[in-house]
Every structure is written in C-alpha cells, then in structure tokens.
Amino acid sequence: MQINRRQVLIGTAATGALVVAYALTPRHAPLPLEPDEGEFAFGPWIKIDKRGMVSVALPQLEMGQGISTLLPQIAAVELGADWRQIAAEPAPPNGAYANVPLAGKWAPLWMPALAGLAEGEDNPIARDYAQSNRFTATAEGTSLAAYEMPVRIAAAAAREVLARAAAKRWDVAPTECRLADGFVINGNRRLPFGELVEEAAAIRLPKAPVLRPQPAQEWLHDMGGKRTRFPRLDGPAKVTGAMLYAADVRLPGMVYAAVAHGPVGDTKLAAWDKHRIAGLSGNVRLVSAQGWIAAVASNWWAANRALEVLAPRFAVRDAAEIETITSALDKAVRKETTHRIATVGDPENAMGDKPSLVRRYDVAPALHASVETASCTAWMHDGKIELWVASQAPEQTRRAVAKALKLRVHEVLIYPISAGGSFDARLDHGHAIEAALIAREVGRPVQLTWSRWQEHLASLPRPPAAAILWAKTAQQGGQIMAMRSRIAAPSAGHEFGQRLFELEPSHEAMRVSAGKADPMVVAGALPPYALPHVAVDHVPVEVGVPAGRMRGQAHGYTAFFTECFIDELAHAAHREPLSYRMEMLGNDARLGQCLQRVSTLAQWNGGNDASGQGLACHRIDEGRIAVIVTARRDIDGVKVDRIAAAVDIGRIVNHDIARQQIEGGLIFGLGLATGSATGYGEGQPFVGRLSGLGLPLLATTPAIDIVFIESDAPPADPGELGVAAIAPAIANALFSATGTRFRRLPLIEESE
C-alpha cells in the first residue's frame, strides 16, 4: 500500500478536522496540511474534528526525544482538551513552522559575513530567513523555544472561538464559558468540542487571544507521586511495533537497494565485474556514482549479497589513517597558529611565564551508533520525486536532492518519518541523495537501507580533538587566577554549514572549511565558573576525515577537558573537589544548588579513601547539571556502578520525558566515555559492528538517580546535559578509585 500523511499520525487518528491558526500566520499563506473534504482549515497548527479529536502539527523530527508529545501537551493544556483525544501529525517543511531560534543560533553558517545581525532567539532577520527558506530543522534543543508560544497562541485562539460558539447557543457571554477535558462548560451545561466545530469555524479568529495564566508544566509535588498526566503519544505504537520508521515504508512495486561506499578519502569507483552476479536471485540491477555503487533487487538481502559477490574496487587518495589523525592533532595542539574564540580579562598577563599546571587531553572520533541505520524510500515519476525519510533538516534535504537530480525544489516531495534514534546523524542527507539517484535510474519506488558496516563507513563521526589547558593558581588555597584552553580540532561546524546550507559534498565542505576558526567546535570550553582571566583558542586541523554533529556537540568533549582539569587543580591544591568548585561559582546559584543537591543524593565523601566517586558539573545555555559517579576498573575495563545527577532545566513541561532525556543522555555519554570510538586504516573504520563499540548493555547499565530542581527559568533542553557531564565524572571517579588519571576519550587507556 502507499503510505500517506494520514497513516503516519502519532497517537489518535484525526479526520474531518477543524484547523485553527496561529494568529500571526498570514491568512493568504497556503496551508501546509491541506484539509480533506469536510474539514475546516484556518491555519497550520491545530485540528479539531467532529468527534472532538484534536490533532497538532508536528514540524520537528521525532527521534526519541518526545517532541511528538510535548507540543500536543502544550496545546492540550492551553485548549482544555482531553489527552485521550490528542494526536500529533507530522508536518512538511513550511514557513509557518520556522525555527527562528535555531536560525539565529546558526546564523554564522548561513550568513557568515554578518552573522551578528541575525543572532538571538527572535531576531527579525533570522525570522525572515527561516520563514522564507522553510527552515524547520530539529537540533540544539530549540523545539520548545521555537514552538511553545505559537502552539499556545493557536490553542488559545481555538479556545476562544469554541467558547463563542457555545456561548451563542446558550445565550451567555463567552467569558462565562470555560474549556476543560474536551468540553465547553457553563455551569451544569457542557458541549463537546466536536459538536461546535462548524460553528467555531465560521467565527473569525482573535488576533491576540488571551493565554492561560500558567503554561504547561509538571512538578513532582503537584503529581502526588503519580505518573505524568500526559503519557507519551508514541508509546503504544512503539510498544506494539506499529510505529512507522523509514525502513518500514512499503509501496506498490517497490524494490530494495543496498550500497557499497568507497573508503574514507578522495575516492572514486574504479572497477567491478558485473558477470560475478550473473545467476543471483532477486533480479539484481546495478547503479553507480563516483564514490559508491548500489545493487537493486526484489529484496534487500539479495541486493546486499550481490554487492558482496561483486566486490567493487575503489581508487582512493589520501585515505584516512589513524596515524595521520593522531599526528596532525599532536602537531596542531602543540605548534600551530591559534584563533582566539573567547576572552575574559587579561589571561596572557595574568598567566605569566610559568603556569601552575599544564595538562593535555585527547578525544578519538566517535560514531553515532543509532539502532536504525540510514534508510530512505524514493519514487520518481511524472517529473517529480517523492521521499519517505527521517530528516532533521527536511527542507535542506529537499534542496540537496533537487540539486543532485537537477530538479526544482517544489518537484521534490518529502513525507516526514520518525527516526529510530539519530543523535544528529540525520542532519546529513547523503543517503537521501543516493536513494533519489537510484530511483531515477530504476524507474520504480526503491528503498535504500545502509548496512551497519556502511553506516560506520559513510556516516560522519564526531570530530577528534586534542586540548592543552594551562592555569595559574594562588599559592595559598589554589584559587584559579587565570586559565587558558587551546583546542585542536577540525573546523567541523564550518563543514556542517557547507553541507547543510551550501549543499556541498562532504569532502568539498572539508576542503573549503580547512584552516577556519570555528567557535562551534569549542562550544562549552568557557568554564561555568567566575574566573577573572580566561582564554579559549581554536587550532584548526585537517585530519582527512569529514566530521559530523553528534548529541552533546562540542560540549561532549570540552566539558571533559575542563572538568577533568578542574579536578586536577583541586587535587594539586589539596582541596576537596566540590567545595573547590562551589567557591568559584560566583553568581550562578542555580549550578551551586545542583552541586549541593547531588552531593546529598550521592552521599558524597569528597572522593577520598579510594571510594571511586567522581564529580563534574556543566552548563549548556540555560540548563545546568551536576553529576557524581561511582566507578572502578575491573577485568572487563571501566565499570560504572552508580550515577547521581541533579538537574535544573527551568520549567519542566513533561516530567517523564525530562527524566527520560536526562537518563538517555547519561547513558549515551557513558557509551562515548567507554566506547563508541573508531580509528581508520586505509580509509576503513576499525569497527564495523555495534558489538565492537563497547556500548553499555542493559545488564551493565548502572543505577541512575536523578533529582530535578524546581525553577522559574524558561524550559531548557534536557537531552544533551547528561552527555556532556558524564565523561569527566567517570574520569574523576577512576582517579579516586585507582590514583591514575585518564585523559583520553574513550577511557580505555591510562594517561599516567
């Protein structure tokens, strides 16, 4: 059967709906989700059908982070809907769903010359860019910042017109009506939403609807020990296996493709012998491009088997080698020219000629290792191409495919599909381009799925990095007087921007970005402490491996550098690590409270007496976290027995999802700390299977205790905090347990 958008609704199916507009959306704009017969369309965000079912547009990729529940929850609370009658409907790229905060944050990537003019959460230049370019990318934890208020306004407008429709029936003032649990209520009288749809559709939406006094939020003391009132909408479908992912799409007459990519480097397909596959079952057909060859067959296993038999040969120059990577980083971090990214005070003069402590830290390339490998279904017909793909940046994927096929952008149609994990791997679109090229050649719907080996070979890893940190401390007490970080890493942020916005292939993006200072790859290196003199420098380095984005971003290694170094400074000063940090926090009372709460939660003893306790804290935008880990070494390597975390992420919209995201980030970061890495030899990654990455298993996942600190601050993203803080906490715990410092990620090799 052919999959359409109605069949990928998350939660309750919605038909015959009333669509209620975000008040600021121009009424002449085309609707992103066209109404069917019997529906009433007023805008892009909310639908209410004649049964009272409410459907909320979902412009962000659901990849496990729970956005398909959070946006409907915000709408349900503002509207007064019954949670049992709520659904989320994936929406196509459209200016009505512009992610303005992310456009502002990424302004250096799409407007590098004048980026400062577009930075900020609600910058008019960023808004114009995001709306006109249908920029709806899912990244950087910006979903709530971008969409909470538009959804609230849309729901408030719907609430008002429903109240007016009921008030007219009852001959009362609209202010005498309230909405709750899917009903409009006046005293003992009540009408369900569904009975009022047509009448509400005839009422003009208010330009400035009145919002409820309190936005959506959940605190434990309000929940009485019960679970959230808003369980995940995608939970039942995931439990039953009904959730639709990219590899689940089935179209009439569809064939399947497997692909073989060349080694990492300047690669060209050199030769293959098609006679080798003669006689194989599955009606195999071959499609090739410069750096890859695909086999198409009646089933994926036949296609993949054909590639194994075919054994294509590739010519490669400058193949990726671990020795080259290591040597380039070593030379850069010690000798090459730096670019100043951030400065506080006068660090050079304050540091003087002789720092008190100098340490070096290293990070290996890391793989995303999502359960679902890259997959895309493509069908080219009637002068256009349709794509079923999980993409964090769907409009950029459309444009990349249009460029590859020499089509106009409106001739590329995307149907959003949920991702079975991404960790930011689906910000890149190479697999979609490949599927589109294959579909053009075979003339039938085709589903391309990368094997696990191809996922490791062709996806873009987190960049490797090396850092040297210096500090000048007071002779008495060890307080930090000056601190400097020198970080060598590829210009991965520039590379990413070239791929995403300029649609350059990965190696061209790498070439264009070489040597450029890149604030993105040192994000988080500025310590969260009130230090008088600080400097953060970036040393661009070419390592021969294209780099991608990964959950936690640069914070995943800059926090490791900083928090390990802070621990070493505390030890050198004979100071207890927690009080040493507390003394330097300055005005950040929120981070101080996290440290205090986690010390109680973990029964912190200062890491003394070889207890194996280690501490780290970090701040990402408005989110804060403090982590204490209990860890040790055994015959199998690093063993983490317990993780305790205290978190301040401002107002919590959904408590269960916040907890899931913190726990997931901690476990993902645990995987990065103890595995997930690969080297390269002759352009091939050393690790080809998940089992070779040393990832945490259910049986080895430690006990995790989390406490959330109630806060009036705006909601902050919980998904990346745990990733950043866990690795230094484990490294510091290992020092407590063994007396040995581990300064390399993953933590499999002792540094002293």
JSON list of C-alpha atoms in Angstrom, two decimals, residues 411-576:
[
{"chain": "A", "resi": 411, "resn": "GLU", "atom": "CA", "xyz": [9.39, 18.93, -7.55]},
{"chain": "A", "resi": 412, "resn": "VAL", "atom": "CA", "xyz": [10.85, 17.16, -4.50]},
{"chain": "A", "resi": 413, "resn": "LEU", "atom": "CA", "xyz": [8.21, 15.99, -2.01]},
{"chain": "A", "resi": 414, "resn": "ILE", "atom": "CA", "xyz": [9.13, 14.80, 1.48]},
{"chain": "A", "resi": 415, "resn": "TYR", "atom": "CA", "xyz": [6.97, 12.70, 3.78]},
{"chain": "A", "resi": 416, "resn": "PRO", "atom": "CA", "xyz": [8.32, 13.02, 7.34]},
{"chain": "A", "resi": 417, "resn": "ILE", "atom": "CA", "xyz": [9.03, 9.72, 9.11]},
{"chain": "A", "resi": 418, "resn": "SER", "atom": "CA", "xyz": [10.13, 9.25, 12.73]},
{"chain": "A", "resi": 419, "resn": "ALA", "atom": "CA", "xyz": [13.73, 8.22, 13.37]},
{"chain": "A", "resi": 420, "resn": "GLY", "atom": "CA", "xyz": [14.79, 5.25, 15.46]},
{"chain": "A", "resi": 421, "resn": "GLY", "atom": "CA", "xyz": [17.49, 7.33, 17.10]},
{"chain": "A", "resi": 422, "resn": "SER", "atom": "CA", "xyz": [19.61, 9.91, 15.34]},
{"chain": "A", "resi": 423, "resn": "PHE", "atom": "CA", "xyz": [21.95, 11.70, 17.75]},
{"chain": "A", "resi": 424, "resn": "ASP", "atom": "CA", "xyz": [22.17, 14.33, 14.97]},
{"chain": "A", "resi": 425, "resn": "ALA", "atom": "CA", "xyz": [23.31, 11.89, 12.26]},
{"chain": "A", "resi": 426, "resn": "ARG", "atom": "CA", "xyz": [20.11, 12.70, 10.32]},
{"chain": "A", "resi": 427, "resn": "LEU", "atom": "CA", "xyz": [21.11, 16.32, 9.90]},
{"chain": "A", "resi": 428, "resn": "ASP", "atom": "CA", "xyz": [23.07, 15.00, 6.91]},
{"chain": "A", "resi": 429, "resn": "HIS", "atom": "CA", "xyz": [21.31, 13.80, 3.79]},
{"chain": "A", "resi": 430, "resn": "GLY", "atom": "CA", "xyz": [23.74, 11.65, 1.78]},
{"chain": "A", "resi": 431, "resn": "HIS", "atom": "CA", "xyz": [21.50, 8.57, 1.92]},
{"chain": "A", "resi": 432, "resn": "ALA", "atom": "CA", "xyz": [18.53, 10.58, 0.58]},
{"chain": "A", "resi": 433, "resn": "ILE", "atom": "CA", "xyz": [20.57, 11.73, -2.41]},
{"chain": "A", "resi": 434, "resn": "GLU", "atom": "CA", "xyz": [21.68, 8.17, -3.10]},
{"chain": "A", "resi": 435, "resn": "ALA", "atom": "CA", "xyz": [18.11, 6.84, -2.90]},
{"chain": "A", "resi": 436, "resn": "ALA", "atom": "CA", "xyz": [16.91, 9.56, -5.25]},
{"chain": "A", "resi": 437, "resn": "LEU", "atom": "CA", "xyz": [19.62, 8.84, -7.83]},
{"chain": "A", "resi": 438, "resn": "ILE", "atom": "CA", "xyz": [18.88, 5.12, -7.69]},
{"chain": "A", "resi": 439, "resn": "ALA", "atom": "CA", "xyz": [15.13, 5.73, -8.05]},
{"chain": "A", "resi": 440, "resn": "ARG", "atom": "CA", "xyz": [15.73, 7.86, -11.14]},
{"chain": "A", "resi": 441, "resn": "GLU", "atom": "CA", "xyz": [17.69, 5.03, -12.76]},
{"chain": "A", "resi": 442, "resn": "VAL", "atom": "CA", "xyz": [15.36, 2.14, -11.95]},
{"chain": "A", "resi": 443, "resn": "GLY", "atom": "CA", "xyz": [12.08, 3.95, -12.62]},
{"chain": "A", "resi": 444, "resn": "ARG", "atom": "CA", "xyz": [10.33, 2.29, -9.67]},
{"chain": "A", "resi": 445, "resn": "PRO", "atom": "CA", "xyz": [9.90, 3.00, -5.98]},
{"chain": "A", "resi": 446, "resn": "VAL", "atom": "CA", "xyz": [13.12, 1.96, -4.27]},
{"chain": "A", "resi": 447, "resn": "GLN", "atom": "CA", "xyz": [14.08, 1.67, -0.63]},
{"chain": "A", "resi": 448, "resn": "LEU", "atom": "CA", "xyz": [17.74, 2.17, 0.20]},
{"chain": "A", "resi": 449, "resn": "THR", "atom": "CA", "xyz": [18.97, 0.96, 3.58]},
{"chain": "A", "resi": 450, "resn": "TRP", "atom": "CA", "xyz": [22.58, 1.17, 4.67]},
{"chain": "A", "resi": 451, "resn": "SER", "atom": "CA", "xyz": [24.04, -1.89, 6.32]},
{"chain": "A", "resi": 452, "resn": "ARG", "atom": "CA", "xyz": [25.65, -1.41, 9.72]},
{"chain": "A", "resi": 453, "resn": "TRP", "atom": "CA", "xyz": [29.09, -1.52, 8.07]},
{"chain": "A", "resi": 454, "resn": "GLN", "atom": "CA", "xyz": [28.09, 1.17, 5.56]},
{"chain": "A", "resi": 455, "resn": "GLU", "atom": "CA", "xyz": [26.64, 3.27, 8.39]},
{"chain": "A", "resi": 456, "resn": "HIS", "atom": "CA", "xyz": [30.02, 3.23, 10.11]},
{"chain": "A", "resi": 457, "resn": "LEU", "atom": "CA", "xyz": [31.91, 3.79, 6.87]},
{"chain": "A", "resi": 458, "resn": "ALA", "atom": "CA", "xyz": [29.81, 6.54, 5.28]},
{"chain": "A", "resi": 459, "resn": "SER", "atom": "CA", "xyz": [28.24, 8.45, 8.15]},
{"chain": "A", "resi": 460, "resn": "LEU", "atom": "CA", "xyz": [30.20, 11.35, 9.59]},
{"chain": "A", "resi": 461, "resn": "PRO", "atom": "CA", "xyz": [31.74, 10.84, 13.05]},
{"chain": "A", "resi": 462, "resn": "ARG", "atom": "CA", "xyz": [32.15, 13.33, 15.85]},
{"chain": "A", "resi": 463, "resn": "PRO", "atom": "CA", "xyz": [35.49, 15.04, 15.15]},
{"chain": "A", "resi": 464, "resn": "PRO", "atom": "CA", "xyz": [38.60, 14.05, 17.06]},
{"chain": "A", "resi": 465, "resn": "ALA", "atom": "CA", "xyz": [40.19, 16.70, 19.23]},
{"chain": "A", "resi": 466, "resn": "ALA", "atom": "CA", "xyz": [43.21, 17.42, 21.40]},
{"chain": "A", "resi": 467, "resn": "ALA", "atom": "CA", "xyz": [43.48, 20.08, 24.08]},
{"chain": "A", "resi": 468, "resn": "ILE", "atom": "CA", "xyz": [46.13, 21.64, 26.26]},
{"chain": "A", "resi": 469, "resn": "LEU", "atom": "CA", "xyz": [44.91, 23.53, 29.33]},
{"chain": "A", "resi": 470, "resn": "TRP", "atom": "CA", "xyz": [47.01, 25.90, 31.47]},
{"chain": "A", "resi": 471, "resn": "ALA", "atom": "CA", "xyz": [46.18, 27.50, 34.80]},
{"chain": "A", "resi": 472, "resn": "LYS", "atom": "CA", "xyz": [47.80, 29.94, 37.17]},
{"chain": "A", "resi": 473, "resn": "THR", "atom": "CA", "xyz": [46.68, 29.40, 40.75]},
{"chain": "A", "resi": 474, "resn": "ALA", "atom": "CA", "xyz": [47.18, 31.16, 44.06]},
{"chain": "A", "resi": 475, "resn": "GLN", "atom": "CA", "xyz": [49.88, 29.67, 46.24]},
{"chain": "A", "resi": 476, "resn": "GLN", "atom": "CA", "xyz": [47.52, 29.55, 49.21]},
{"chain": "A", "resi": 477, "resn": "GLY", "atom": "CA", "xyz": [44.18, 27.84, 48.52]},
{"chain": "A", "resi": 478, "resn": "GLY", "atom": "CA", "xyz": [44.80, 27.08, 44.85]},
{"chain": "A", "resi": 479, "resn": "GLN", "atom": "CA", "xyz": [42.20, 29.51, 43.54]},
{"chain": "A", "resi": 480, "resn": "ILE", "atom": "CA", "xyz": [42.38, 29.90, 39.76]},
{"chain": "A", "resi": 481, "resn": "MET", "atom": "CA", "xyz": [43.80, 33.27, 38.80]},
{"chain": "A", "resi": 482, "resn": "ALA", "atom": "CA", "xyz": [43.99, 32.58, 35.04]},
{"chain": "A", "resi": 483, "resn": "MET", "atom": "CA", "xyz": [43.08, 29.70, 32.76]},
{"chain": "A", "resi": 484, "resn": "ARG", "atom": "CA", "xyz": [43.62, 29.01, 29.08]},
{"chain": "A", "resi": 485, "resn": "SER", "atom": "CA", "xyz": [42.35, 26.27, 26.77]},
{"chain": "A", "resi": 486, "resn": "ARG", "atom": "CA", "xyz": [43.98, 25.51, 23.41]},
{"chain": "A", "resi": 487, "resn": "ILE", "atom": "CA", "xyz": [41.82, 23.06, 21.44]},
{"chain": "A", "resi": 488, "resn": "ALA", "atom": "CA", "xyz": [42.90, 21.47, 18.16]},
{"chain": "A", "resi": 489, "resn": "ALA", "atom": "CA", "xyz": [40.04, 20.06, 16.10]},
{"chain": "A", "resi": 490, "resn": "PRO", "atom": "CA", "xyz": [38.76, 20.07, 12.51]},
{"chain": "A", "resi": 491, "resn": "SER", "atom": "CA", "xyz": [36.54, 23.01, 11.56]},
{"chain": "A", "resi": 492, "resn": "ALA", "atom": "CA", "xyz": [33.53, 20.72, 11.84]},
{"chain": "A", "resi": 493, "resn": "GLY", "atom": "CA", "xyz": [30.97, 23.50, 12.29]},
{"chain": "A", "resi": 494, "resn": "HIS", "atom": "CA", "xyz": [32.04, 25.14, 9.03]},
{"chain": "A", "resi": 495, "resn": "GLU", "atom": "CA", "xyz": [31.98, 21.75, 7.31]},
{"chain": "A", "resi": 496, "resn": "PHE", "atom": "CA", "xyz": [28.46, 21.13, 8.55]},
{"chain": "A", "resi": 497, "resn": "GLY", "atom": "CA", "xyz": [27.31, 24.55, 7.38]},
{"chain": "A", "resi": 498, "resn": "GLN", "atom": "CA", "xyz": [28.75, 23.96, 3.92]},
{"chain": "A", "resi": 499, "resn": "ARG", "atom": "CA", "xyz": [26.91, 20.66, 3.66]},
{"chain": "A", "resi": 500, "resn": "LEU", "atom": "CA", "xyz": [23.61, 21.89, 5.09]},
{"chain": "A", "resi": 501, "resn": "PHE", "atom": "CA", "xyz": [23.26, 25.34, 3.59]},
{"chain": "A", "resi": 502, "resn": "GLU", "atom": "CA", "xyz": [25.59, 25.31, 0.58]},
{"chain": "A", "resi": 503, "resn": "LEU", "atom": "CA", "xyz": [24.76, 21.68, -0.32]},
{"chain": "A", "resi": 504, "resn": "GLU", "atom": "CA", "xyz": [28.41, 20.81, -0.80]},
{"chain": "A", "resi": 505, "resn": "PRO", "atom": "CA", "xyz": [29.52, 17.15, -0.71]},
{"chain": "A", "resi": 506, "resn": "SER", "atom": "CA", "xyz": [31.43, 16.19, 2.41]},
{"chain": "A", "resi": 507, "resn": "HIS", "atom": "CA", "xyz": [34.97, 16.32, 1.00]},
{"chain": "A", "resi": 508, "resn": "GLU", "atom": "CA", "xyz": [34.39, 19.65, -0.74]},
{"chain": "A", "resi": 509, "resn": "ALA", "atom": "CA", "xyz": [32.94, 21.02, 2.51]},
{"chain": "A", "resi": 510, "resn": "MET", "atom": "CA", "xyz": [36.03, 19.80, 4.32]},
{"chain": "A", "resi": 511, "resn": "ARG", "atom": "CA", "xyz": [38.34, 21.44, 1.76]},
{"chain": "A", "resi": 512, "resn": "VAL", "atom": "CA", "xyz": [36.52, 24.79, 1.87]},
{"chain": "A", "resi": 513, "resn": "SER", "atom": "CA", "xyz": [36.49, 24.83, 5.68]},
{"chain": "A", "resi": 514, "resn": "ALA", "atom": "CA", "xyz": [40.14, 23.94, 6.21]},
{"chain": "A", "resi": 515, "resn": "GLY", "atom": "CA", "xyz": [42.01, 26.39, 8.39]},
{"chain": "A", "resi": 516, "resn": "LYS", "atom": "CA", "xyz": [38.99, 28.42, 9.50]},
{"chain": "A", "resi": 517, "resn": "ALA", "atom": "CA", "xyz": [38.41, 29.36, 13.13]},
{"chain": "A", "resi": 518, "resn": "ASP", "atom": "CA", "xyz": [35.28, 27.62, 14.34]},
{"chain": "A", "resi": 519, "resn": "PRO", "atom": "CA", "xyz": [33.52, 28.61, 17.58]},
{"chain": "A", "resi": 520, "resn": "MET", "atom": "CA", "xyz": [31.18, 25.62, 17.25]},
{"chain": "A", "resi": 521, "resn": "VAL", "atom": "CA", "xyz": [33.94, 23.08, 17.85]},
{"chain": "A", "resi": 522, "resn": "VAL", "atom": "CA", "xyz": [34.98, 24.71, 21.13]},
{"chain": "A", "resi": 523, "resn": "ALA", "atom": "CA", "xyz": [31.46, 25.42, 22.45]},
{"chain": "A", "resi": 524, "resn": "GLY", "atom": "CA", "xyz": [31.32, 24.82, 26.18]},
{"chain": "A", "resi": 525, "resn": "ALA", "atom": "CA", "xyz": [35.05, 25.33, 26.71]},
{"chain": "A", "resi": 526, "resn": "LEU", "atom": "CA", "xyz": [34.46, 28.59, 28.57]},
{"chain": "A", "resi": 527, "resn": "PRO", "atom": "CA", "xyz": [34.18, 27.35, 32.17]},
{"chain": "A", "resi": 528, "resn": "PRO", "atom": "CA", "xyz": [30.93, 27.93, 34.09]},
{"chain": "A", "resi": 529, "resn": "TYR", "atom": "CA", "xyz": [32.96, 29.48, 36.92]},
{"chain": "A", "resi": 530, "resn": "ALA", "atom": "CA", "xyz": [33.51, 33.16, 37.73]},
{"chain": "A", "resi": 531, "resn": "LEU", "atom": "CA", "xyz": [37.19, 33.21, 36.82]},
{"chain": "A", "resi": 532, "resn": "PRO", "atom": "CA", "xyz": [38.91, 36.60, 36.41]},
{"chain": "A", "resi": 533, "resn": "HIS", "atom": "CA", "xyz": [41.04, 35.73, 33.38]},
{"chain": "A", "resi": 534, "resn": "VAL", "atom": "CA", "xyz": [40.15, 33.08, 30.79]},
{"chain": "A", "resi": 535, "resn": "ALA", "atom": "CA", "xyz": [41.01, 32.39, 27.14]},
{"chain": "A", "resi": 536, "resn": "VAL", "atom": "CA", "xyz": [39.67, 29.77, 24.73]},
{"chain": "A", "resi": 537, "resn": "ASP", "atom": "CA", "xyz": [41.58, 29.19, 21.48]},
{"chain": "A", "resi": 538, "resn": "HIS", "atom": "CA", "xyz": [40.81, 27.01, 18.49]},
{"chain": "A", "resi": 539, "resn": "VAL", "atom": "CA", "xyz": [43.50, 25.46, 16.33]},
{"chain": "A", "resi": 540, "resn": "PRO", "atom": "CA", "xyz": [42.00, 24.29, 13.01]},
{"chain": "A", "resi": 541, "resn": "VAL", "atom": "CA", "xyz": [43.47, 21.00, 11.84]},
{"chain": "A", "resi": 542, "resn": "GLU", "atom": "CA", "xyz": [42.97, 18.77, 8.81]},
{"chain": "A", "resi": 543, "resn": "VAL", "atom": "CA", "xyz": [42.70, 15.10, 9.72]},
{"chain": "A", "resi": 544, "resn": "GLY", "atom": "CA", "xyz": [41.36, 13.61, 6.48]},
{"chain": "A", "resi": 545, "resn": "VAL", "atom": "CA", "xyz": [38.01, 12.50, 7.91]},
{"chain": "A", "resi": 546, "resn": "PRO", "atom": "CA", "xyz": [34.84, 14.53, 7.30]},
{"chain": "A", "resi": 547, "resn": "ALA", "atom": "CA", "xyz": [33.20, 15.44, 10.59]},
{"chain": "A", "resi": 548, "resn": "GLY", "atom": "CA", "xyz": [29.56, 15.47, 11.61]},
{"chain": "A", "resi": 549, "resn": "ARG", "atom": "CA", "xyz": [27.47, 16.68, 14.51]},
{"chain": "A", "resi": 550, "resn": "MET", "atom": "CA", "xyz": [26.62, 14.46, 17.45]},
{"chain": "A", "resi": 551, "resn": "ARG", "atom": "CA", "xyz": [24.41, 14.62, 20.50]},
{"chain": "A", "resi": 552, "resn": "GLY", "atom": "CA", "xyz": [26.15, 16.79, 23.07]},
{"chain": "A", "resi": 553, "resn": "GLN", "atom": "CA", "xyz": [28.05, 18.57, 20.30]},
{"chain": "A", "resi": 554, "resn": "ALA", "atom": "CA", "xyz": [31.38, 20.06, 21.36]},
{"chain": "A", "resi": 555, "resn": "HIS", "atom": "CA", "xyz": [30.18, 20.09, 24.97]},
{"chain": "A", "resi": 556, "resn": "GLY", "atom": "CA", "xyz": [30.69, 16.32, 24.89]},
{"chain": "A", "resi": 557, "resn": "TYR", "atom": "CA", "xyz": [34.45, 16.83, 24.92]},
{"chain": "A", "resi": 558, "resn": "THR", "atom": "CA", "xyz": [35.00, 20.41, 26.12]},
{"chain": "A", "resi": 559, "resn": "ALA", "atom": "CA", "xyz": [33.30, 19.56, 29.42]},
{"chain": "A", "resi": 560, "resn": "PHE", "atom": "CA", "xyz": [35.64, 16.58, 29.65]},
{"chain": "A", "resi": 561, "resn": "PHE", "atom": "CA", "xyz": [38.64, 18.85, 29.18]},
{"chain": "A", "resi": 562, "resn": "THR", "atom": "CA", "xyz": [37.50, 21.50, 31.66]},
{"chain": "A", "resi": 563, "resn": "GLU", "atom": "CA", "xyz": [36.04, 19.37, 34.44]},
{"chain": "A", "resi": 564, "resn": "CYS", "atom": "CA", "xyz": [38.93, 16.92, 34.46]},
{"chain": "A", "resi": 565, "resn": "PHE", "atom": "CA", "xyz": [41.34, 19.86, 34.61]},
{"chain": "A", "resi": 566, "resn": "ILE", "atom": "CA", "xyz": [39.39, 21.48, 37.46]},
{"chain": "A", "resi": 567, "resn": "ASP", "atom": "CA", "xyz": [39.60, 18.21, 39.36]},
{"chain": "A", "resi": 568, "resn": "GLU", "atom": "CA", "xyz": [43.35, 18.05, 38.81]},
{"chain": "A", "resi": 569, "resn": "LEU", "atom": "CA", "xyz": [43.71, 21.62, 40.04]},
{"chain": "A", "resi": 570, "resn": "ALA", "atom": "CA", "xyz": [41.73, 20.78, 43.18]},
{"chain": "A", "resi": 571, "resn": "HIS", "atom": "CA", "xyz": [43.93, 17.75, 43.81]},
{"chain": "A", "resi": 572, "resn": "ALA", "atom": "CA", "xyz": [47.12, 19.78, 43.28]},
{"chain": "A", "resi": 573, "resn": "ALA", "atom": "CA", "xyz": [45.87, 22.33, 45.81]},
{"chain": "A", "resi": 574, "resn": "HIS", "atom": "CA", "xyz": [44.85, 19.58, 48.27]},
{"chain": "A", "resi": 575, "resn": "ARG", "atom": "CA", "xyz": [41.27, 20.83, 48.07]},
{"chain": "A", "resi": 576, "resn": "GLU", "atom": "CA", "xyz": [38.04, 18.87, 48.22]}
]
